[in-house]
PDB file of C-alpha atoms in Angstrom:
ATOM      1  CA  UNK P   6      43.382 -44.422  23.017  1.00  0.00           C
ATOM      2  CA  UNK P   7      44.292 -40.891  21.814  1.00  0.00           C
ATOM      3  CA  UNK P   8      46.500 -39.046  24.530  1.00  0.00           C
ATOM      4  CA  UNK P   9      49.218 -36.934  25.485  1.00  0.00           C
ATOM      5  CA  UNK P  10      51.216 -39.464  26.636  1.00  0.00           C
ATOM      6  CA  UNK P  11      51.043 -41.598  23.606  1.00  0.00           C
ATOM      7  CA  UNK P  12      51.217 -38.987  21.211  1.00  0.00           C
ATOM      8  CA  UNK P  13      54.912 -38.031  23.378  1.00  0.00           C
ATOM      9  CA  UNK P  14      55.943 -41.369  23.394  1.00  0.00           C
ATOM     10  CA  UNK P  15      55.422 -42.562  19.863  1.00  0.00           C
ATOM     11  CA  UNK P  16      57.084 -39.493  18.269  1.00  0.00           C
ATOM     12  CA  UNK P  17      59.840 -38.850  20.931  1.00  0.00           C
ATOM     13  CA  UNK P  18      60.811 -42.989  20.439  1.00  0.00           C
ATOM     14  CA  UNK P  19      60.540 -42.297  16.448  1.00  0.00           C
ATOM     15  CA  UNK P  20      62.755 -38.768  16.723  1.00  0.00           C
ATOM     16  CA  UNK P  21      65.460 -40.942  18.974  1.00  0.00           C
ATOM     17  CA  UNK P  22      65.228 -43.751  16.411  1.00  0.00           C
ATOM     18  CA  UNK P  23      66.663 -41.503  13.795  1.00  0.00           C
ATOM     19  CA  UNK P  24      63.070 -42.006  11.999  1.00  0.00           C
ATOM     20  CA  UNK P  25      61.613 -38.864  12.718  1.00  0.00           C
ATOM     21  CA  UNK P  26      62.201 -35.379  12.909  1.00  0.00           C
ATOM     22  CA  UNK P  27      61.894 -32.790  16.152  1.00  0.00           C
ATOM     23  CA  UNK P  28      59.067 -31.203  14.333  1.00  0.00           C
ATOM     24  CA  UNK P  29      57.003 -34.276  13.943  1.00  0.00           C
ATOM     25  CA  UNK P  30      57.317 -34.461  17.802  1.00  0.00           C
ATOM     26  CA  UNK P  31      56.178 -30.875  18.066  1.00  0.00           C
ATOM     27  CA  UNK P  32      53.821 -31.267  15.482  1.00  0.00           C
ATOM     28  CA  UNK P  33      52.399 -34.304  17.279  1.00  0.00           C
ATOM     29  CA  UNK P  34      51.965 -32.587  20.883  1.00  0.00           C
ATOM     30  CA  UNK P  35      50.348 -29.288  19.102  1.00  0.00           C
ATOM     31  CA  UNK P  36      47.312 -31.141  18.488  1.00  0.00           C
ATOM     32  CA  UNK P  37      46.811 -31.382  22.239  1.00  0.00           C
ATOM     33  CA  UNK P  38      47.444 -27.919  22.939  1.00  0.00           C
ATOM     34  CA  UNK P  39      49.177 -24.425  21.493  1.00  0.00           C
ATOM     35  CA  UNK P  40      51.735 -24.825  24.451  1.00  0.00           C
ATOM     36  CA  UNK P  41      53.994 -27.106  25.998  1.00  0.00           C
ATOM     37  CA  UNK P  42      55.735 -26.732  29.574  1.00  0.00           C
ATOM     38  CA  UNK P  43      57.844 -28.858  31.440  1.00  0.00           C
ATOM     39  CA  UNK P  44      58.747 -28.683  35.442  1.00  0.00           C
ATOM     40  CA  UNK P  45      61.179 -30.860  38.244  1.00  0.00           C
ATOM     41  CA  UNK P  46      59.166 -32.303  40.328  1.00  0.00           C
ATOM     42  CA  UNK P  47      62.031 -32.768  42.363  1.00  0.00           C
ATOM     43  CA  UNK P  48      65.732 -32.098  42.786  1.00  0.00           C
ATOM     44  CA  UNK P  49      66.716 -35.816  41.868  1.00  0.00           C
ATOM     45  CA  UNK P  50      64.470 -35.174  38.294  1.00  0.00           C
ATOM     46  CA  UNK P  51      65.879 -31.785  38.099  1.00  0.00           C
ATOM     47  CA  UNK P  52      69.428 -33.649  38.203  1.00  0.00           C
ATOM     48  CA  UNK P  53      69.109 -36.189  35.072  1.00  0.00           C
ATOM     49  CA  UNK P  54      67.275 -34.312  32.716  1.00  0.00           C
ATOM     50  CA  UNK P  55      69.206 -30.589  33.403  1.00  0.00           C
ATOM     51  CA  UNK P  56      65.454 -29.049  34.563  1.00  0.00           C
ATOM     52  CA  UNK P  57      65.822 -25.845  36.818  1.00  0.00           C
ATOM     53  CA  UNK P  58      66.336 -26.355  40.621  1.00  0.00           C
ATOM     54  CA  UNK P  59      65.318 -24.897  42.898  1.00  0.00           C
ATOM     55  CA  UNK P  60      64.173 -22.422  41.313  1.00  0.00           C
ATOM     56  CA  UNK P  61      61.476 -24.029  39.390  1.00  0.00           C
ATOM     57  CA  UNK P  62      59.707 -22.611  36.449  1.00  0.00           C
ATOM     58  CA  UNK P  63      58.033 -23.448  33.270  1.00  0.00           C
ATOM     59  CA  UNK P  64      60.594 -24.149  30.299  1.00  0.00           C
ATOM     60  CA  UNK P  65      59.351 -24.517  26.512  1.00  0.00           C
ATOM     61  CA  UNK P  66      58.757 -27.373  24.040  1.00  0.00           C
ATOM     62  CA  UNK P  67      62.363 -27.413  22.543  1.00  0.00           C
ATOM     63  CA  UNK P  68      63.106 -27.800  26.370  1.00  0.00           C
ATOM     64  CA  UNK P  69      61.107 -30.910  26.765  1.00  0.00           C
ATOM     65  CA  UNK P  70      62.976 -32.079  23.556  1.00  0.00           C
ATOM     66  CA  UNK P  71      66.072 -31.730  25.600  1.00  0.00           C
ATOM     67  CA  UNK P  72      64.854 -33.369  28.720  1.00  0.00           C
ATOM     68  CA  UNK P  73      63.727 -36.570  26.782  1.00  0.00           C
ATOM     69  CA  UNK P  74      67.355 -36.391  25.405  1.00  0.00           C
ATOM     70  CA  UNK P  75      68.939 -35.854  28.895  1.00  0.00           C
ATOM     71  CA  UNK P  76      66.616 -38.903  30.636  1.00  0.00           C
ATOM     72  CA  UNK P  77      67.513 -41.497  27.908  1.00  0.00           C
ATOM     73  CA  UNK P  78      71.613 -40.567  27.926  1.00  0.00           C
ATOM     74  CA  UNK P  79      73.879 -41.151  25.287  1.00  0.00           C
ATOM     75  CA  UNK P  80      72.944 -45.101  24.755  1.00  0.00           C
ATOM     76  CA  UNK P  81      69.745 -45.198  22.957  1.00  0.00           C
ATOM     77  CA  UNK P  82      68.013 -48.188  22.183  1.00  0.00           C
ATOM     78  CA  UNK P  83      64.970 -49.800  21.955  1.00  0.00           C
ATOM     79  CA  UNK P  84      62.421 -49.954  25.508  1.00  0.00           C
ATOM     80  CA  UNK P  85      63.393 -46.790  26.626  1.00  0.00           C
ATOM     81  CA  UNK P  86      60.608 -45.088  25.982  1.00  0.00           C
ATOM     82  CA  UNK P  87      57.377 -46.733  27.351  1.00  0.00           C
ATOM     83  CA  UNK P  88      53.533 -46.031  28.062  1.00  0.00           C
ATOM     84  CA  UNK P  89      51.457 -46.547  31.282  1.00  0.00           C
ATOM     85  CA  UNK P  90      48.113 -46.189  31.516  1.00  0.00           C
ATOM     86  CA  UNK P  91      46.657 -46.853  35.010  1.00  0.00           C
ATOM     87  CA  UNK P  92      43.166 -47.211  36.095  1.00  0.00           C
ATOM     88  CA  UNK P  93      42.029 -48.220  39.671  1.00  0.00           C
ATOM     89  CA  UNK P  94      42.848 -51.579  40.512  1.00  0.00           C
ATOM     90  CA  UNK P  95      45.452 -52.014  37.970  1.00  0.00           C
ATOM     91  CA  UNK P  96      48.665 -49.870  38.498  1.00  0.00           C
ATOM     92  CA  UNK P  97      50.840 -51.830  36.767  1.00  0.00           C
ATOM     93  CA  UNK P  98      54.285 -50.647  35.770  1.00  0.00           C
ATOM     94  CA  UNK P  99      53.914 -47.653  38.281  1.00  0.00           C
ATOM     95  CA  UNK P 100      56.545 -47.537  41.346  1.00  0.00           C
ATOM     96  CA  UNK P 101      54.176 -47.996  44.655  1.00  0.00           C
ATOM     97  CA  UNK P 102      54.129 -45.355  47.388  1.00  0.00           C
ATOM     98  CA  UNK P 103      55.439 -42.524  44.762  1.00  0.00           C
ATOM     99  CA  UNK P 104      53.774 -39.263  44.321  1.00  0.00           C
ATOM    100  CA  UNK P 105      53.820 -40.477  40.751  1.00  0.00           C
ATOM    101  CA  UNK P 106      52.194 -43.438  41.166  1.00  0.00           C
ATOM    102  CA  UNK P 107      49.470 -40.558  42.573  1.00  0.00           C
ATOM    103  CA  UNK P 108      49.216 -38.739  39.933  1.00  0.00           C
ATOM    104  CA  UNK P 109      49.788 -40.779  36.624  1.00  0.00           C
ATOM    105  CA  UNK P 110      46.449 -42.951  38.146  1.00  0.00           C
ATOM    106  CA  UNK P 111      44.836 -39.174  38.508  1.00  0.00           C
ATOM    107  CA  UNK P 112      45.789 -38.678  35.000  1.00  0.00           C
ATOM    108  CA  UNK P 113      45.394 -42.039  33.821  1.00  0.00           C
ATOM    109  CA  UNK P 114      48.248 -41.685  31.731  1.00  0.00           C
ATOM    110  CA  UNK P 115      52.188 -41.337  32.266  1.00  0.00           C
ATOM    111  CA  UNK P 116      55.461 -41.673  30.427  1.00  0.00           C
ATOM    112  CA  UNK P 117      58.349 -43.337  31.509  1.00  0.00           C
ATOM    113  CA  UNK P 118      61.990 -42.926  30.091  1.00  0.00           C
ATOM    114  CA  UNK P 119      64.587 -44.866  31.705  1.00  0.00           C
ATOM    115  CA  UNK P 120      67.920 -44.762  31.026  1.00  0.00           C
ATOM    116  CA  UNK P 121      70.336 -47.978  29.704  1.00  0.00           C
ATOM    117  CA  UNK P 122      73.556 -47.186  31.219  1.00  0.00           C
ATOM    118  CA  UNK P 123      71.790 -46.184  34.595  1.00  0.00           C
ATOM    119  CA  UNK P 124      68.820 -47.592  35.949  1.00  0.00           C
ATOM    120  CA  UNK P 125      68.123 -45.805  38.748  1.00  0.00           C
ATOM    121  CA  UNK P 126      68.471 -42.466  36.411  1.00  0.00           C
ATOM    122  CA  UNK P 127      64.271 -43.663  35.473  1.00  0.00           C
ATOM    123  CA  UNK P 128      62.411 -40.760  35.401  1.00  0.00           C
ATOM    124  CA  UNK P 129      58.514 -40.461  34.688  1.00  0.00           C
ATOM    125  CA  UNK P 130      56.439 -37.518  32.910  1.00  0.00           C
ATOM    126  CA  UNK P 131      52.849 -37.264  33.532  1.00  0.00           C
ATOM    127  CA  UNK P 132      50.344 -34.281  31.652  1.00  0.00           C
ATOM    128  CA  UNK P 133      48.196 -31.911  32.818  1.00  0.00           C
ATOM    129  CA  UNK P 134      45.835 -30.063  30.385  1.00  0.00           C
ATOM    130  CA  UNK P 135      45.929 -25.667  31.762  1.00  0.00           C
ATOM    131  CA  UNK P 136      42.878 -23.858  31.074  1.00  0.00           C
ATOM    132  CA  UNK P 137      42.053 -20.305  31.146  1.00  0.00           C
ATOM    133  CA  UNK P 138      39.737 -17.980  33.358  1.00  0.00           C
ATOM    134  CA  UNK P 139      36.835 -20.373  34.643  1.00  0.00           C
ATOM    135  CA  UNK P 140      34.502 -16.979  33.804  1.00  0.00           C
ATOM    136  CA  UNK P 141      34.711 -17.067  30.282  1.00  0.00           C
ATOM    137  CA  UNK P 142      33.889 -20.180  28.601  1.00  0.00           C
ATOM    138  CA  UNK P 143      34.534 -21.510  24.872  1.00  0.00           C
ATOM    139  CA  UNK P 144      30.817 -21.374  22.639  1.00  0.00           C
ATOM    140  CA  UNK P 145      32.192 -24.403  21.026  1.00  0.00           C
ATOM    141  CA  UNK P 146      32.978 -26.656  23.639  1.00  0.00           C
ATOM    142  CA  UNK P 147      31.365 -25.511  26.822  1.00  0.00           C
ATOM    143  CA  UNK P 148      34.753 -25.521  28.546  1.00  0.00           C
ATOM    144  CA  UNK P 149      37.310 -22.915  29.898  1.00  0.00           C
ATOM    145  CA  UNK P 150      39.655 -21.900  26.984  1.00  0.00           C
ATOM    146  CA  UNK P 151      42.328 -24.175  27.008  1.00  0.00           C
ATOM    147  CA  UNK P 152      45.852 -22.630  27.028  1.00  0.00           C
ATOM    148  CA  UNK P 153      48.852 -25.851  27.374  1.00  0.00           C
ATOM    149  CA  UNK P 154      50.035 -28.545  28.435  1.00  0.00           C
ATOM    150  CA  UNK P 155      52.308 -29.136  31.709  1.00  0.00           C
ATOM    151  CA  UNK P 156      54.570 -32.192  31.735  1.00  0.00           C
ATOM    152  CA  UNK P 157      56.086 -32.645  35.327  1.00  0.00           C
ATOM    153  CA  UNK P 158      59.117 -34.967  35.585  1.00  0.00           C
ATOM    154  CA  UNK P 159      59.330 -36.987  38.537  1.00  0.00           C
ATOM    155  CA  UNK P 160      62.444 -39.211  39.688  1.00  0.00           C
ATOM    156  CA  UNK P 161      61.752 -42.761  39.798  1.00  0.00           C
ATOM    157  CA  UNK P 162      63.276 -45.169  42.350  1.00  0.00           C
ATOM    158  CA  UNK P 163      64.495 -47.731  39.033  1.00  0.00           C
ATOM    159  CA  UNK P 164      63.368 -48.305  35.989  1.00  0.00           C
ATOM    160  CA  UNK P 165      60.031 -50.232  36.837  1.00  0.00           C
ATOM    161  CA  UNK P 166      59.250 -53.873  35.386  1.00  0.00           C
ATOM    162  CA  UNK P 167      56.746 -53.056  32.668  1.00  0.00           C
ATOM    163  CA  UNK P 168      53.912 -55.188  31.588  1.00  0.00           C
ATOM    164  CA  UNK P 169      54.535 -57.198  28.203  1.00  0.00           C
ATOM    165  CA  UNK P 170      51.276 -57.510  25.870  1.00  0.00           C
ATOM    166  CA  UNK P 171      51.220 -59.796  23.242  1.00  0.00           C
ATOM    167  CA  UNK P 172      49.755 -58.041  20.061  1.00  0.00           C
ATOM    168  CA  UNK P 173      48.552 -61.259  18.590  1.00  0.00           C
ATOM    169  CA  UNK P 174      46.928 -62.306  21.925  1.00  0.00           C
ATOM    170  CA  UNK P 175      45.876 -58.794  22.394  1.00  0.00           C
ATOM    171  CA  UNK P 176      44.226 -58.967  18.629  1.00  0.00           C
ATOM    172  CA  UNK P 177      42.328 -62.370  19.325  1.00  0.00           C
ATOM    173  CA  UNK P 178      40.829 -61.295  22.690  1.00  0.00           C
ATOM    174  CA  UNK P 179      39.579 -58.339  21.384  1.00  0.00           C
ATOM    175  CA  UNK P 180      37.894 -59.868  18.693  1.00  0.00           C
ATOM    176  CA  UNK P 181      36.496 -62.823  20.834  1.00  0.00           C
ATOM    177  CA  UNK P 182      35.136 -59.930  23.779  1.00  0.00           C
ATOM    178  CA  UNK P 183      33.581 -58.178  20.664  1.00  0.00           C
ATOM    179  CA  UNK P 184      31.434 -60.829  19.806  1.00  0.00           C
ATOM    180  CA  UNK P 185      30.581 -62.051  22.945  1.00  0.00           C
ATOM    181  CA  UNK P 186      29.486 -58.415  23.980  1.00  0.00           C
ATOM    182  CA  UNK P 187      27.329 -58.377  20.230  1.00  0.00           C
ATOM    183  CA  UNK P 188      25.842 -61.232  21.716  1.00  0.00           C
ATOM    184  CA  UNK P 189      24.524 -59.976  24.593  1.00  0.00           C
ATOM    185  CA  UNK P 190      23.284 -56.844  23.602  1.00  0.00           C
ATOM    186  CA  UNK P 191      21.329 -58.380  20.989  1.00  0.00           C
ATOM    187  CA  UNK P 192      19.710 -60.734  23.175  1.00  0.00           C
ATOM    188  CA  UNK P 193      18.434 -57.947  25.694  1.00  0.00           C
ATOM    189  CA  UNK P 194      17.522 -55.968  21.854  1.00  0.00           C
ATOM    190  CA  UNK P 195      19.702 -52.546  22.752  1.00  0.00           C
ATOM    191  CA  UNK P 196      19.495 -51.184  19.480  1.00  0.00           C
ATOM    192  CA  UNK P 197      18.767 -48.083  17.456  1.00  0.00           C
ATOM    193  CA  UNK P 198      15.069 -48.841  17.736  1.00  0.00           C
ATOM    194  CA  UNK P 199      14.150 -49.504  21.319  1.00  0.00           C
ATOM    195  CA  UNK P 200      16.272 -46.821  22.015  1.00  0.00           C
ATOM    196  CA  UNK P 201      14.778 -43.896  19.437  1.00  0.00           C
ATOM    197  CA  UNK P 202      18.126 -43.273  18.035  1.00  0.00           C
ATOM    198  CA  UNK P 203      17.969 -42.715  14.629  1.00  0.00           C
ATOM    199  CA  UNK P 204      21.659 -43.580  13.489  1.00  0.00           C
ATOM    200  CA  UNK P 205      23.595 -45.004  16.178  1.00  0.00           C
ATOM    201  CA  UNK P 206      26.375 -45.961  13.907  1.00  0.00           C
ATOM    202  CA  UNK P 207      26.970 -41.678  13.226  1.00  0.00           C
ATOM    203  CA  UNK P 208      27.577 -41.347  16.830  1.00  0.00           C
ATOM    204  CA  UNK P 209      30.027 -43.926  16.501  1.00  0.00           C
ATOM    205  CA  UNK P 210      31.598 -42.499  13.560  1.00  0.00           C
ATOM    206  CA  UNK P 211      31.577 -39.133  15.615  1.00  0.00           C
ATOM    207  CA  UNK P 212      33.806 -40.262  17.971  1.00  0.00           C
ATOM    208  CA  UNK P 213      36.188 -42.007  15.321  1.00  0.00           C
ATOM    209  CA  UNK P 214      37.036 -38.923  13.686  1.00  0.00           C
ATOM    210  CA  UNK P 215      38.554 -37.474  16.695  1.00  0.00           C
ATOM    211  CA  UNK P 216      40.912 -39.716  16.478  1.00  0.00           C
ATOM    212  CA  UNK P 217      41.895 -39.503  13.178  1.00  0.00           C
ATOM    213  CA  UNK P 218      44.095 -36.083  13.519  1.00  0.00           C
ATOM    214  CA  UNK P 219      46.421 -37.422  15.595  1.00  0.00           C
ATOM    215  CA  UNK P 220      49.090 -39.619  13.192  1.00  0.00           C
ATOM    216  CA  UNK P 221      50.977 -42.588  13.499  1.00  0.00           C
ATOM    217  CA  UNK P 222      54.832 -42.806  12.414  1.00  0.00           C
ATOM    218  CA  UNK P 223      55.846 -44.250   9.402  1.00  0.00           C
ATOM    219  CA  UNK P 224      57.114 -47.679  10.847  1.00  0.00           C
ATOM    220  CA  UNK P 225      54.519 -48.574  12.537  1.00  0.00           C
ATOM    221  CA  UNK P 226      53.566 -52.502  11.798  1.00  0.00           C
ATOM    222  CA  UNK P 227      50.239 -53.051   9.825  1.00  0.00           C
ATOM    223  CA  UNK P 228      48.989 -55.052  12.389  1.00  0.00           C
ATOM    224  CA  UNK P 229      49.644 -52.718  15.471  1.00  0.00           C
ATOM    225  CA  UNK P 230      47.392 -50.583  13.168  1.00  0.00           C
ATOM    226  CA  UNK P 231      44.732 -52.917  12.794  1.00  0.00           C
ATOM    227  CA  UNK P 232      44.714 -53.154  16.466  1.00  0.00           C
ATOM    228  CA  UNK P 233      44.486 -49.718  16.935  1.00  0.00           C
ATOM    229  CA  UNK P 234      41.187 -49.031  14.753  1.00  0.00           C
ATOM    230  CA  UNK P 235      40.007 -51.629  15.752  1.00  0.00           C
ATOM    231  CA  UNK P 236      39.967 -50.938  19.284  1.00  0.00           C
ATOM    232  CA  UNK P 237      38.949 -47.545  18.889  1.00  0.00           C
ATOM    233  CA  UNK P 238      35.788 -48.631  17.049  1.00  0.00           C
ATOM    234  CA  UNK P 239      35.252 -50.657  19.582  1.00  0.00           C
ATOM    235  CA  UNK P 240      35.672 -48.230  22.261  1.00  0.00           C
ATOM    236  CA  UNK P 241      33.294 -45.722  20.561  1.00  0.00           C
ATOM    237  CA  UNK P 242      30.817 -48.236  20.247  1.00  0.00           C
ATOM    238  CA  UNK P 243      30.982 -49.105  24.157  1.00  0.00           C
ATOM    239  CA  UNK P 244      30.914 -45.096  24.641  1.00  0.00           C
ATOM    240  CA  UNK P 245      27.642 -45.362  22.238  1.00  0.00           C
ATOM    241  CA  UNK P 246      26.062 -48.019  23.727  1.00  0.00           C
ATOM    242  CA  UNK P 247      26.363 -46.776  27.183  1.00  0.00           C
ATOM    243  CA  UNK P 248      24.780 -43.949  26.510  1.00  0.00           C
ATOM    244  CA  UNK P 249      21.610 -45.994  24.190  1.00  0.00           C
ATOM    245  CA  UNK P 250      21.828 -47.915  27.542  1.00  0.00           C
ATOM    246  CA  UNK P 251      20.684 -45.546  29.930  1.00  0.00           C
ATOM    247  CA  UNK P 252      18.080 -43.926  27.834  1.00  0.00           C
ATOM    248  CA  UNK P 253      16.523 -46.863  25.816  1.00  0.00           C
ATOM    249  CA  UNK P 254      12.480 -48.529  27.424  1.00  0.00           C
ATOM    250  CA  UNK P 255      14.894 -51.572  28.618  1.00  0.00           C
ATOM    251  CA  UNK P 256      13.884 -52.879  32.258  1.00  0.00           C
ATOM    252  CA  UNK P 257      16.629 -52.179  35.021  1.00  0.00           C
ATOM    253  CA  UNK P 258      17.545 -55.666  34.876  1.00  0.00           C
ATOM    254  CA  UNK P 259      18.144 -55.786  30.623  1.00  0.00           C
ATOM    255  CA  UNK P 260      20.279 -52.467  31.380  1.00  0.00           C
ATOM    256  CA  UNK P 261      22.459 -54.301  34.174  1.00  0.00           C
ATOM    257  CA  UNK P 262      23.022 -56.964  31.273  1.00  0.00           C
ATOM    258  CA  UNK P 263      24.059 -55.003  29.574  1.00  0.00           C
ATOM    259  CA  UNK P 264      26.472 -53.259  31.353  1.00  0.00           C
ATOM    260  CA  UNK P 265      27.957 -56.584  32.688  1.00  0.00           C
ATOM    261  CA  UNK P 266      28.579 -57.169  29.009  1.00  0.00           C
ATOM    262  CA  UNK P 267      30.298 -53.782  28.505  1.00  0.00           C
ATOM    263  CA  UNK P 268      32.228 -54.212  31.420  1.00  0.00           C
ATOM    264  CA  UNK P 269      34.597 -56.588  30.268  1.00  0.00           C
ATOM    265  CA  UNK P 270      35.401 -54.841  26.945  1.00  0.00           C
ATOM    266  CA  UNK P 271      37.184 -51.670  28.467  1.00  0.00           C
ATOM    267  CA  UNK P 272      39.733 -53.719  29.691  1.00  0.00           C
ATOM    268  CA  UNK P 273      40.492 -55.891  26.516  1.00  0.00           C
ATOM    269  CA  UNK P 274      40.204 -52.977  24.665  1.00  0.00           C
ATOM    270  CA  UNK P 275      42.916 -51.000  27.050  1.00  0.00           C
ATOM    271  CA  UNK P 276      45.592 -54.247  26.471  1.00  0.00           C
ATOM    272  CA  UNK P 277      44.818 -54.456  22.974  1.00  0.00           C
ATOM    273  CA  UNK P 278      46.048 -50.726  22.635  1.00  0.00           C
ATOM    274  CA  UNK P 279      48.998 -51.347  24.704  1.00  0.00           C
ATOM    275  CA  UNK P 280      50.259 -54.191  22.659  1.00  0.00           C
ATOM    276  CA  UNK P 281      49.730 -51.656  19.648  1.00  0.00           C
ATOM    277  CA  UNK P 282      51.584 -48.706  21.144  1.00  0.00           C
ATOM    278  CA  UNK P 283      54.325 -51.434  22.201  1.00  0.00           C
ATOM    279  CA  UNK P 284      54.715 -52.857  19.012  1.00  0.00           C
ATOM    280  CA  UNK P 285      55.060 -49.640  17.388  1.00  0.00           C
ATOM    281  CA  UNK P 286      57.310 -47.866  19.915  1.00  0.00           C
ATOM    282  CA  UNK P 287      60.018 -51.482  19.245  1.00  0.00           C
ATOM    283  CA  UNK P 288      59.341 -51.279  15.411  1.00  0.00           C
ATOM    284  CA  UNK P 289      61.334 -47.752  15.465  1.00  0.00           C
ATOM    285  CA  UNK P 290      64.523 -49.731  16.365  1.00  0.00           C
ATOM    286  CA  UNK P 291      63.910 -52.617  13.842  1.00  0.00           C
ATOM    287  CA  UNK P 292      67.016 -53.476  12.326  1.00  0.00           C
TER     288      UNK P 292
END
């Protein structure tokens, strides 16, 4: 669930709102990485958020402040700010033929801003993690050091038509998928034991507290909440059970089961945690 763009989006909307501070943005984005950057894609970008052109260079964190200012103008208001997060085969919200459409899919993640008194002033922001020297390697996480984060700023065509998810649809299919996929795995007995795994449910709760650093503003709605955890449990426990999958005694056939019952659970879980970031992101301009 946890990413740049989200973490961006939520606190930029909130800051915007009036119901947050710049800090809390910066705050929110240092968790990701110790520095921020942000480029022009293009001359166009360059032009609606006040980004250097042509000569194009790296500006600073309290710059990217001021080019989420710039994109949404002087009328701010609620859908402004909104979260795509494209995986092959589903590219909604994403303006075909675009060298953003590219590379938010590479990413798998992308903001867009567009801007109420002119459309076709849209632009779109999509991350890239920078990483040291590829000779020396971190002890801790077997992994180049790494040193920011790049947001590049590309000019949109319009402001895209956005995909609506319904949180309380969202909420009920994830909890139906859930069980369904219980069901399944328990009938092909992927479990702790076949799999010599002696607490499954630590790895799960592993992966749940690396979520739990990154917070959530102050008005978000309880439920958009619920949906969140829940999804992320859910998540971690596909991430789990993929892994107990490929290493448990189960024939080839029980482990094709179960990855046909997996399957369908990514994608519930990825509209469950739109609707949730949705909800949120309108709940900043709740009357």
């Amino acid at each position: 669930m946890w990413c740049p763009s989200v973490s961006l989006s939520l606190w930029a909307n909130a800051w915007l709102a009036g119901r947050a501070a710049p800090d809390d943005v910066l705050d929110a984005l240092s968790l990701w990485a110790p520095k921020q950057s942000v480029t022009a894609y293009d001359a166009v970008a360059a032009g609606h958020t006040g980004l250097p052109w042509p000569d194009v260079h790296d500006a600073g964190t309290v710059t990217l402040l001021q080019t989420l200012r710039a994109a949404v103008g002087r009328s701010r208001a609620r859908g402004t700010i909104n979260v795509v997060q494209p995986v092959p085969g589903d590219v909604r919200g994403l303006p075909p033929g675009t060298q953003f459409e590219s590379d938010a899919l590479a990413a798998g993640e992308a903001v867009i801003i567009s801007c109420p008194d002119d459309p076709g002033a849209a632009v779109g922001l999509v991350p890239e993690f920078n990483y040291g020297d590829l000779d020396e390697i971190e002890e801790r996480t077997g992994l180049p050091e790494l040193c920011g984060l790049s947001w590049t700023v590309y000019s949109l065509p319009g402001a895209p038509a956005l995909e609506h998810y319904e949180l309380g649809d969202s909420e009920y299919a994830l909890r139906s998928a859930v069980r369904s996929a219980a069901d399944a795995l328990g009938a092909i007995g992927l479990g702790a034991a076949a799999c010599d795994v002696d607490d499954p449910r630590a790895l799960v709760e592993q992966l749940l507290e690396s979520t739990r650093q990154h917070r959530i503003p102050g008005h978000a709605p309880s439920r958009a909440l619920r949906v969140l955890e829940n999804a992320a449990h859910v998540d971690a426990i596909i991430a789990v059970s993929s892994g107990l999958a490929g290493i448990g005694p189960q024939s080839s056939s029980q482990a094709q089961i179960a990855s046909d019952a997996l399957r369908p659970l990514a994608s519930v879980v990825r509209s469950a945690r739109m609707a949730a970031v949705s909800a949120i992101l309108q709940s900043a301009w709740a009357d």
